[in-house]
Amino acid sequence: MAKTEDLIAVFDSGQGGISVLRELVRQMPREHFLYFGDSANAPYGSRPTQQVRELTLDRIAMLMQRGLKAVVVACNTATGATIDELRSRYPHTIIIGIEPALKLAAEQSTKGRIVVMATEVTLREKKFSALMQRYQGSHDIVPLPCPKIVEFVERGVLEGPEPEAYLREVLLPCLNADTRAIVLGCTHFPFMRPLIARLAGPNIRIYDGGEGTAAQTRRRLEQENLLLSEGEGRVIIENSLPDPKILALSRMLLHFEENGL
Ligand code: DGL
């Protein structure tokens, strides 16, 4: 049984953060993770920023009562709206937030277009504007809100005519011969990566922030001497919707493979 002070909480508006949890488990198999998805209130990404802020602060305050050693905000939307406030409220806890992997995409691509798929909240927040400004000179950055992908993933619809028609309608018009990369700037989107990759074709690279966020979490735990060096880790999954189907979907997504389910 994990001691509560060993727990790392992973938070998202719903199922999306499971794409980050997957990476965290892969990189730190000895750690004990408590995943909390707020599916009762998803999607966050089309709400007023103030509501995202209140929901996130509230849920993290609730998780903090369980005595955590770290919190991973596995939601780009919640990170954009609250990360500074979370860090000042909980200065003694490691707080990591995921951000669209635009830096990596820009550094690894030659001049050309980079499409950043994310939620409306993420794309209008100051954090993203600052990131975009940094790379706008060297690349043609196209922000693309894709709210419906969140709804598909919440329903467990990861492929098929419905998401394909939607992606054809919103994504394909943004791609041109100069497009080098697509950034999946919402943690729900990696579950649709096979479909996105098929539509984008082999010349466009796809980035998501999960791997970098997990690596950053690992580094911070190491720095603070908090990384467990023995034993087998475990994963607790909780959700604000107390429906066994939701938890079964989370478990299924945790074992999602890029090459198909
Ligand atoms: N998964 C979240 C993100 O990374 C947001 C999805 C939503 O609730 O709109 O931005």
mmCIF file of C-alpha atoms and ligand atoms in Angstrom:
data_model
loop_
_atom_site.group_PDB
_atom_site.id
_atom_site.type_symbol
_atom_site.label_atom_id
_atom_site.label_comp_id
_atom_site.label_asym_id
_atom_site.label_seq_id
_atom_site.Cartn_x
_atom_site.Cartn_y
_atom_site.Cartn_z
ATOM 1 C CA MET A 1 0.000 0.000 0.000
ATOM 2 C CA ALA A 2 1.408 3.401 -1.021
ATOM 3 C CA LYS A 3 1.919 5.944 1.747
ATOM 4 C CA THR A 4 -0.224 8.973 0.912
ATOM 5 C CA GLU A 5 2.853 11.224 0.888
ATOM 6 C CA ASP A 6 4.182 9.131 -1.989
ATOM 7 C CA LEU A 7 1.249 9.918 -4.273
ATOM 8 C CA ILE A 8 1.569 11.953 -7.458
ATOM 9 C CA ALA A 9 -1.770 13.427 -8.536
ATOM 10 C CA VAL A 10 -2.478 13.774 -12.240
ATOM 11 C CA PHE A 11 -5.353 16.086 -13.099
ATOM 12 C CA ASP A 12 -7.391 16.745 -16.229
ATOM 13 C CA SER A 13 -10.856 17.971 -17.191
ATOM 14 C CA GLY A 14 -11.689 14.376 -18.150
ATOM 15 C CA GLN A 15 -10.032 11.520 -20.028
ATOM 16 C CA GLY A 16 -7.315 13.519 -21.831
ATOM 17 C CA GLY A 17 -4.735 13.465 -19.054
ATOM 18 C CA ILE A 18 -4.580 9.684 -19.374
ATOM 19 C CA SER A 19 -2.298 10.335 -22.385
ATOM 20 C CA VAL A 20 0.136 11.998 -19.946
ATOM 21 C CA LEU A 21 -0.388 9.392 -17.219
ATOM 22 C CA ARG A 22 0.626 6.738 -19.755
ATOM 23 C CA GLU A 23 3.991 8.488 -20.240
ATOM 24 C CA LEU A 24 4.442 9.088 -16.510
ATOM 25 C CA VAL A 25 3.950 5.372 -15.784
ATOM 26 C CA ARG A 26 6.288 4.435 -18.623
ATOM 27 C CA GLN A 27 9.057 6.726 -17.329
ATOM 28 C CA MET A 28 8.476 6.113 -13.600
ATOM 29 C CA PRO A 29 7.059 2.599 -13.110
ATOM 30 C CA ARG A 30 7.825 2.592 -9.364
ATOM 31 C CA GLU A 31 5.701 5.642 -8.584
ATOM 32 C CA HIS A 32 2.121 5.675 -7.278
ATOM 33 C CA PHE A 33 -0.256 7.820 -9.316
ATOM 34 C CA LEU A 34 -3.690 9.146 -8.429
ATOM 35 C CA TYR A 35 -5.476 10.211 -11.602
ATOM 36 C CA PHE A 36 -8.478 12.504 -11.294
ATOM 37 C CA GLY A 37 -10.634 13.337 -14.317
ATOM 38 C CA ASP A 38 -13.361 15.950 -13.989
ATOM 39 C CA SER A 39 -15.611 14.481 -16.689
ATOM 40 C CA ALA A 40 -18.700 15.877 -14.936
ATOM 41 C CA ASN A 41 -17.488 19.329 -15.994
ATOM 42 C CA ALA A 42 -15.710 18.527 -19.267
ATOM 43 C CA PRO A 43 -15.093 20.158 -21.618
ATOM 44 C CA TYR A 44 -13.175 22.941 -19.876
ATOM 45 C CA GLY A 45 -11.827 24.318 -23.142
ATOM 46 C CA SER A 46 -14.903 26.251 -24.250
ATOM 47 C CA ARG A 47 -15.707 27.761 -20.825
ATOM 48 C CA PRO A 48 -14.876 31.290 -19.642
ATOM 49 C CA THR A 49 -11.325 31.302 -18.225
ATOM 50 C CA GLN A 50 -12.631 32.272 -14.789
ATOM 51 C CA GLN A 51 -14.699 29.070 -14.612
ATOM 52 C CA VAL A 52 -11.722 26.925 -15.658
ATOM 53 C CA ARG A 53 -9.734 28.631 -12.919
ATOM 54 C CA GLU A 54 -12.339 28.003 -10.236
ATOM 55 C CA LEU A 55 -12.927 24.372 -11.231
ATOM 56 C CA THR A 56 -9.205 23.599 -11.356
ATOM 57 C CA LEU A 57 -8.318 25.320 -8.063
ATOM 58 C CA ASP A 58 -11.202 23.610 -6.370
ATOM 59 C CA ARG A 59 -10.343 20.123 -7.554
ATOM 60 C CA ILE A 60 -6.626 20.492 -6.848
ATOM 61 C CA ALA A 61 -7.415 21.757 -3.318
ATOM 62 C CA MET A 62 -9.455 18.584 -2.814
ATOM 63 C CA LEU A 63 -6.596 16.392 -4.107
ATOM 64 C CA MET A 64 -4.048 18.210 -1.924
ATOM 65 C CA GLN A 65 -5.868 16.999 1.186
ATOM 66 C CA ARG A 66 -4.623 13.513 0.336
ATOM 67 C CA GLY A 67 -1.015 14.463 1.091
ATOM 68 C CA LEU A 68 0.717 14.539 -2.295
ATOM 69 C CA LYS A 69 4.376 14.869 -3.220
ATOM 70 C CA ALA A 70 3.617 16.263 -6.678
ATOM 71 C CA VAL A 71 0.784 17.404 -8.912
ATOM 72 C CA VAL A 72 0.839 17.097 -12.677
ATOM 73 C CA VAL A 73 -1.711 19.351 -14.357
ATOM 74 C CA ALA A 74 -2.222 17.093 -17.384
ATOM 75 C CA CYS A 75 -4.472 19.623 -19.086
ATOM 76 C CA ASN A 76 -3.127 22.441 -21.267
ATOM 77 C CA THR A 77 -6.322 24.424 -20.656
ATOM 78 C CA ALA A 78 -6.077 24.255 -16.848
ATOM 79 C CA THR A 79 -2.314 24.938 -16.961
ATOM 80 C CA GLY A 80 -2.822 28.104 -19.032
ATOM 81 C CA ALA A 81 -5.497 29.372 -16.666
ATOM 82 C CA THR A 82 -4.010 28.488 -13.246
ATOM 83 C CA ILE A 83 -0.416 27.293 -13.122
ATOM 84 C CA ASP A 84 1.060 30.500 -11.620
ATOM 85 C CA GLU A 85 -1.632 30.628 -8.966
ATOM 86 C CA LEU A 86 -1.203 26.940 -8.100
ATOM 87 C CA ARG A 87 2.534 27.406 -7.630
ATOM 88 C CA SER A 88 2.060 30.357 -5.331
ATOM 89 C CA ARG A 89 -0.669 28.571 -3.318
ATOM 90 C CA TYR A 90 1.379 25.377 -2.861
ATOM 91 C CA PRO A 91 5.028 26.443 -2.731
ATOM 92 C CA HIS A 92 6.114 23.197 -1.002
ATOM 93 C CA THR A 93 4.673 20.797 -3.569
ATOM 94 C CA ILE A 94 6.129 20.043 -6.985
ATOM 95 C CA ILE A 95 3.624 21.384 -9.530
ATOM 96 C CA ILE A 96 4.145 20.531 -13.182
ATOM 97 C CA GLY A 97 1.875 21.770 -15.967
ATOM 98 C CA ILE A 98 1.653 20.621 -19.556
ATOM 99 C CA GLU A 99 1.956 23.166 -22.380
ATOM 100 C CA PRO A 100 1.639 22.797 -26.166
ATOM 101 C CA ALA A 101 4.965 21.397 -27.447
ATOM 102 C CA LEU A 102 5.510 24.317 -29.817
ATOM 103 C CA LYS A 103 9.099 24.950 -28.695
ATOM 104 C CA LEU A 104 10.139 21.394 -29.581
ATOM 105 C CA ALA A 105 8.250 21.481 -32.890
ATOM 106 C CA ALA A 106 9.825 24.817 -33.889
ATOM 107 C CA GLU A 107 13.330 23.771 -32.861
ATOM 108 C CA GLN A 108 13.110 20.530 -34.802
ATOM 109 C CA SER A 109 11.484 21.917 -37.973
ATOM 110 C CA THR A 110 12.857 23.947 -40.822
ATOM 111 C CA LYS A 111 11.045 27.190 -41.705
ATOM 112 C CA GLY A 112 7.434 26.559 -42.599
ATOM 113 C CA ARG A 113 3.982 26.156 -41.132
ATOM 114 C CA ILE A 114 3.234 24.665 -37.698
ATOM 115 C CA VAL A 115 -0.410 24.024 -36.851
ATOM 116 C CA VAL A 116 -1.213 24.086 -33.123
ATOM 117 C CA MET A 117 -4.395 22.174 -32.334
ATOM 118 C CA ALA A 118 -5.753 23.049 -28.877
ATOM 119 C CA THR A 119 -8.817 24.289 -27.000
ATOM 120 C CA GLU A 120 -10.184 27.810 -27.317
ATOM 121 C CA VAL A 121 -9.116 28.662 -23.748
ATOM 122 C CA THR A 122 -5.506 27.509 -24.319
ATOM 123 C CA LEU A 123 -5.200 29.481 -27.536
ATOM 124 C CA ARG A 124 -6.513 32.728 -26.060
ATOM 125 C CA GLU A 125 -4.459 32.605 -22.833
ATOM 126 C CA LYS A 126 -1.431 34.899 -22.293
ATOM 127 C CA LYS A 127 0.881 31.909 -21.864
ATOM 128 C CA PHE A 128 0.210 30.683 -25.377
ATOM 129 C CA SER A 129 0.415 34.171 -26.962
ATOM 130 C CA ALA A 130 3.874 34.572 -25.431
ATOM 131 C CA LEU A 131 4.959 31.159 -26.748
ATOM 132 C CA MET A 132 3.565 31.917 -30.186
ATOM 133 C CA GLN A 133 5.302 35.296 -30.359
ATOM 134 C CA ARG A 134 8.637 33.615 -29.725
ATOM 135 C CA TYR A 135 8.366 31.459 -32.824
ATOM 136 C CA GLN A 136 6.184 33.557 -35.109
ATOM 137 C CA GLY A 137 9.275 35.187 -36.668
ATOM 138 C CA SER A 138 10.839 31.911 -37.752
ATOM 139 C CA HIS A 139 7.689 29.924 -38.537
ATOM 140 C CA ASP A 140 4.157 30.423 -39.759
ATOM 141 C CA ILE A 141 2.191 29.395 -36.654
ATOM 142 C CA VAL A 142 -1.488 28.588 -37.186
ATOM 143 C CA PRO A 143 -3.579 28.155 -33.998
ATOM 144 C CA LEU A 144 -6.503 25.787 -34.544
ATOM 145 C CA PRO A 145 -9.260 25.287 -31.947
ATOM 146 C CA CYS A 146 -10.698 21.739 -32.168
ATOM 147 C CA PRO A 147 -13.302 21.472 -29.380
ATOM 148 C CA LYS A 148 -15.124 18.492 -30.847
ATOM 149 C CA ILE A 149 -12.155 16.149 -30.483
ATOM 150 C CA VAL A 150 -12.528 16.485 -26.707
ATOM 151 C CA GLU A 151 -16.155 15.387 -26.950
ATOM 152 C CA PHE A 152 -15.282 12.408 -29.147
ATOM 153 C CA VAL A 153 -12.590 11.194 -26.757
ATOM 154 C CA GLU A 154 -14.861 11.668 -23.728
ATOM 155 C CA ARG A 155 -17.298 9.317 -25.509
ATOM 156 C CA GLY A 156 -14.519 6.866 -26.382
ATOM 157 C CA VAL A 157 -14.910 7.542 -30.124
ATOM 158 C CA LEU A 158 -11.311 7.529 -31.394
ATOM 159 C CA GLU A 159 -11.854 6.684 -35.039
ATOM 160 C CA GLY A 160 -14.622 6.223 -37.601
ATOM 161 C CA PRO A 161 -16.650 8.461 -39.920
ATOM 162 C CA GLU A 162 -17.660 11.078 -37.318
ATOM 163 C CA PRO A 163 -14.187 12.199 -36.137
ATOM 164 C CA GLU A 164 -12.771 11.741 -39.619
ATOM 165 C CA ALA A 165 -15.376 14.046 -41.181
ATOM 166 C CA TYR A 166 -14.730 16.636 -38.464
ATOM 167 C CA LEU A 167 -10.949 16.540 -38.911
ATOM 168 C CA ARG A 168 -11.278 16.740 -42.679
ATOM 169 C CA GLU A 169 -13.396 19.849 -42.233
ATOM 170 C CA VAL A 170 -11.218 21.692 -39.689
ATOM 171 C CA LEU A 171 -7.675 20.377 -40.121
ATOM 172 C CA LEU A 172 -7.195 19.779 -43.833
ATOM 173 C CA PRO A 173 -7.837 23.434 -44.852
ATOM 174 C CA CYS A 174 -4.985 24.501 -42.507
ATOM 175 C CA LEU A 175 -2.390 22.219 -44.080
ATOM 176 C CA ASN A 176 -0.366 23.346 -47.101
ATOM 177 C CA ALA A 177 2.785 22.229 -48.890
ATOM 178 C CA ASP A 178 4.916 24.156 -46.354
ATOM 179 C CA THR A 179 3.417 22.491 -43.289
ATOM 180 C CA ARG A 180 6.176 20.887 -41.226
ATOM 181 C CA ALA A 181 4.454 19.982 -37.984
ATOM 182 C CA ILE A 182 1.229 19.621 -36.049
ATOM 183 C CA VAL A 183 1.286 20.212 -32.296
ATOM 184 C CA LEU A 184 -1.332 18.345 -30.273
ATOM 185 C CA GLY A 185 -1.860 21.079 -27.663
ATOM 186 C CA CYS A 186 -4.627 19.335 -25.750
ATOM 187 C CA THR A 187 -4.127 16.099 -23.847
ATOM 188 C CA HIS A 188 -7.234 14.528 -25.375
ATOM 189 C CA PHE A 189 -5.791 14.761 -28.880
ATOM 190 C CA PRO A 190 -3.021 12.085 -28.728
ATOM 191 C CA PHE A 191 -5.815 9.500 -28.665
ATOM 192 C CA MET A 192 -6.700 10.645 -32.163
ATOM 193 C CA ARG A 193 -3.113 10.696 -33.316
ATOM 194 C CA PRO A 194 -3.404 7.688 -35.689
ATOM 195 C CA LEU A 195 -6.286 9.384 -37.529
ATOM 196 C CA ILE A 196 -4.565 12.800 -37.551
ATOM 197 C CA ALA A 197 -1.333 11.223 -38.828
ATOM 198 C CA ARG A 198 -3.179 9.419 -41.608
ATOM 199 C CA LEU A 199 -4.902 12.623 -42.754
ATOM 200 C CA ALA A 200 -1.720 14.727 -42.484
ATOM 201 C CA GLY A 201 0.421 12.288 -44.472
ATOM 202 C CA PRO A 202 4.019 11.147 -43.914
ATOM 203 C CA ASN A 203 5.765 14.523 -44.353
ATOM 204 C CA ILE A 204 4.233 16.298 -41.365
ATOM 205 C CA ARG A 205 5.609 15.517 -37.897
ATOM 206 C CA ILE A 206 3.252 15.338 -34.962
ATOM 207 C CA TYR A 207 4.221 16.511 -31.464
ATOM 208 C CA ASP A 208 2.559 16.223 -28.113
ATOM 209 C CA GLY A 209 3.732 17.402 -24.701
ATOM 210 C CA GLY A 210 3.184 14.171 -22.748
ATOM 211 C CA GLU A 211 6.696 12.790 -22.983
ATOM 212 C CA GLY A 212 8.352 16.115 -22.092
ATOM 213 C CA THR A 213 5.985 16.671 -19.176
ATOM 214 C CA ALA A 214 6.729 13.214 -17.778
ATOM 215 C CA ALA A 215 10.491 13.797 -18.192
ATOM 216 C CA GLN A 216 10.192 17.148 -16.423
ATOM 217 C CA THR A 217 8.254 15.525 -13.542
ATOM 218 C CA ARG A 218 10.930 12.862 -13.216
ATOM 219 C CA ARG A 219 13.714 15.481 -13.169
ATOM 220 C CA ARG A 220 11.988 17.502 -10.451
ATOM 221 C CA LEU A 221 11.399 14.425 -8.274
ATOM 222 C CA GLU A 222 15.040 13.436 -8.706
ATOM 223 C CA GLN A 223 16.232 16.924 -7.758
ATOM 224 C CA GLU A 224 14.164 16.800 -4.572
ATOM 225 C CA ASN A 225 15.229 13.211 -3.816
ATOM 226 C CA LEU A 226 11.627 12.082 -3.996
ATOM 227 C CA LEU A 227 11.852 9.469 -6.732
ATOM 228 C CA LEU A 228 11.066 5.970 -5.433
ATOM 229 C CA SER A 229 13.864 3.517 -6.088
ATOM 230 C CA GLU A 230 12.137 0.261 -5.225
ATOM 231 C CA GLY A 231 8.768 -1.464 -5.258
ATOM 232 C CA GLU A 232 6.092 -1.625 -7.875
ATOM 233 C CA GLY A 233 4.040 1.447 -8.658
ATOM 234 C CA ARG A 234 0.290 1.550 -8.914
ATOM 235 C CA VAL A 235 -2.352 3.697 -10.535
ATOM 236 C CA ILE A 236 -5.580 4.797 -8.888
ATOM 237 C CA ILE A 237 -8.134 6.300 -11.254
ATOM 238 C CA GLU A 238 -10.966 8.497 -10.003
ATOM 239 C CA ASN A 239 -13.516 10.638 -11.789
ATOM 240 C CA SER A 240 -16.134 13.214 -10.802
ATOM 241 C CA LEU A 241 -18.674 11.115 -12.740
ATOM 242 C CA PRO A 242 -19.146 7.990 -10.632
ATOM 243 C CA ASP A 243 -19.933 5.812 -13.647
ATOM 244 C CA PRO A 244 -18.118 2.470 -14.059
ATOM 245 C CA LYS A 245 -18.120 3.015 -17.845
ATOM 246 C CA ILE A 246 -16.057 6.182 -17.444
ATOM 247 C CA LEU A 247 -13.463 4.379 -15.335
ATOM 248 C CA ALA A 248 -13.396 1.467 -17.804
ATOM 249 C CA LEU A 249 -12.735 3.956 -20.627
ATOM 250 C CA SER A 250 -9.859 5.499 -18.620
ATOM 251 C CA ARG A 251 -8.312 2.032 -18.132
ATOM 252 C CA MET A 252 -8.704 1.269 -21.829
ATOM 253 C CA LEU A 253 -7.079 4.600 -22.790
ATOM 254 C CA LEU A 254 -4.190 3.943 -20.412
ATOM 255 C CA HIS A 255 -3.298 0.952 -22.571
ATOM 256 C CA PHE A 256 -3.925 2.745 -25.882
ATOM 257 C CA GLU A 257 -1.188 2.055 -28.432
ATOM 258 C CA GLU A 258 -0.370 4.462 -31.236
ATOM 259 C CA ASN A 259 -0.699 1.679 -33.785
ATOM 260 C CA GLY A 260 -4.254 0.882 -32.867
ATOM 261 C CA LEU A 261 -6.122 -0.409 -29.850
HETATM 262 N N1 DGL B 1 -7.475 17.975 -22.015
HETATM 263 C C1 DGL B 1 -7.559 19.371 -21.868
HETATM 264 C C2 DGL B 1 -6.345 20.089 -22.456
HETATM 265 O O1 DGL B 1 -5.269 19.551 -22.480
HETATM 266 C C3 DGL B 1 -8.827 20.118 -22.145
HETATM 267 C C4 DGL B 1 -10.003 19.486 -22.741
HETATM 268 C C5 DGL B 1 -11.298 20.216 -22.402
HETATM 269 O O2 DGL B 1 -11.839 19.913 -21.356
HETATM 270 O O3 DGL B 1 -11.730 21.073 -23.187
HETATM 271 O O4 DGL B 1 -6.420 21.205 -22.859
#
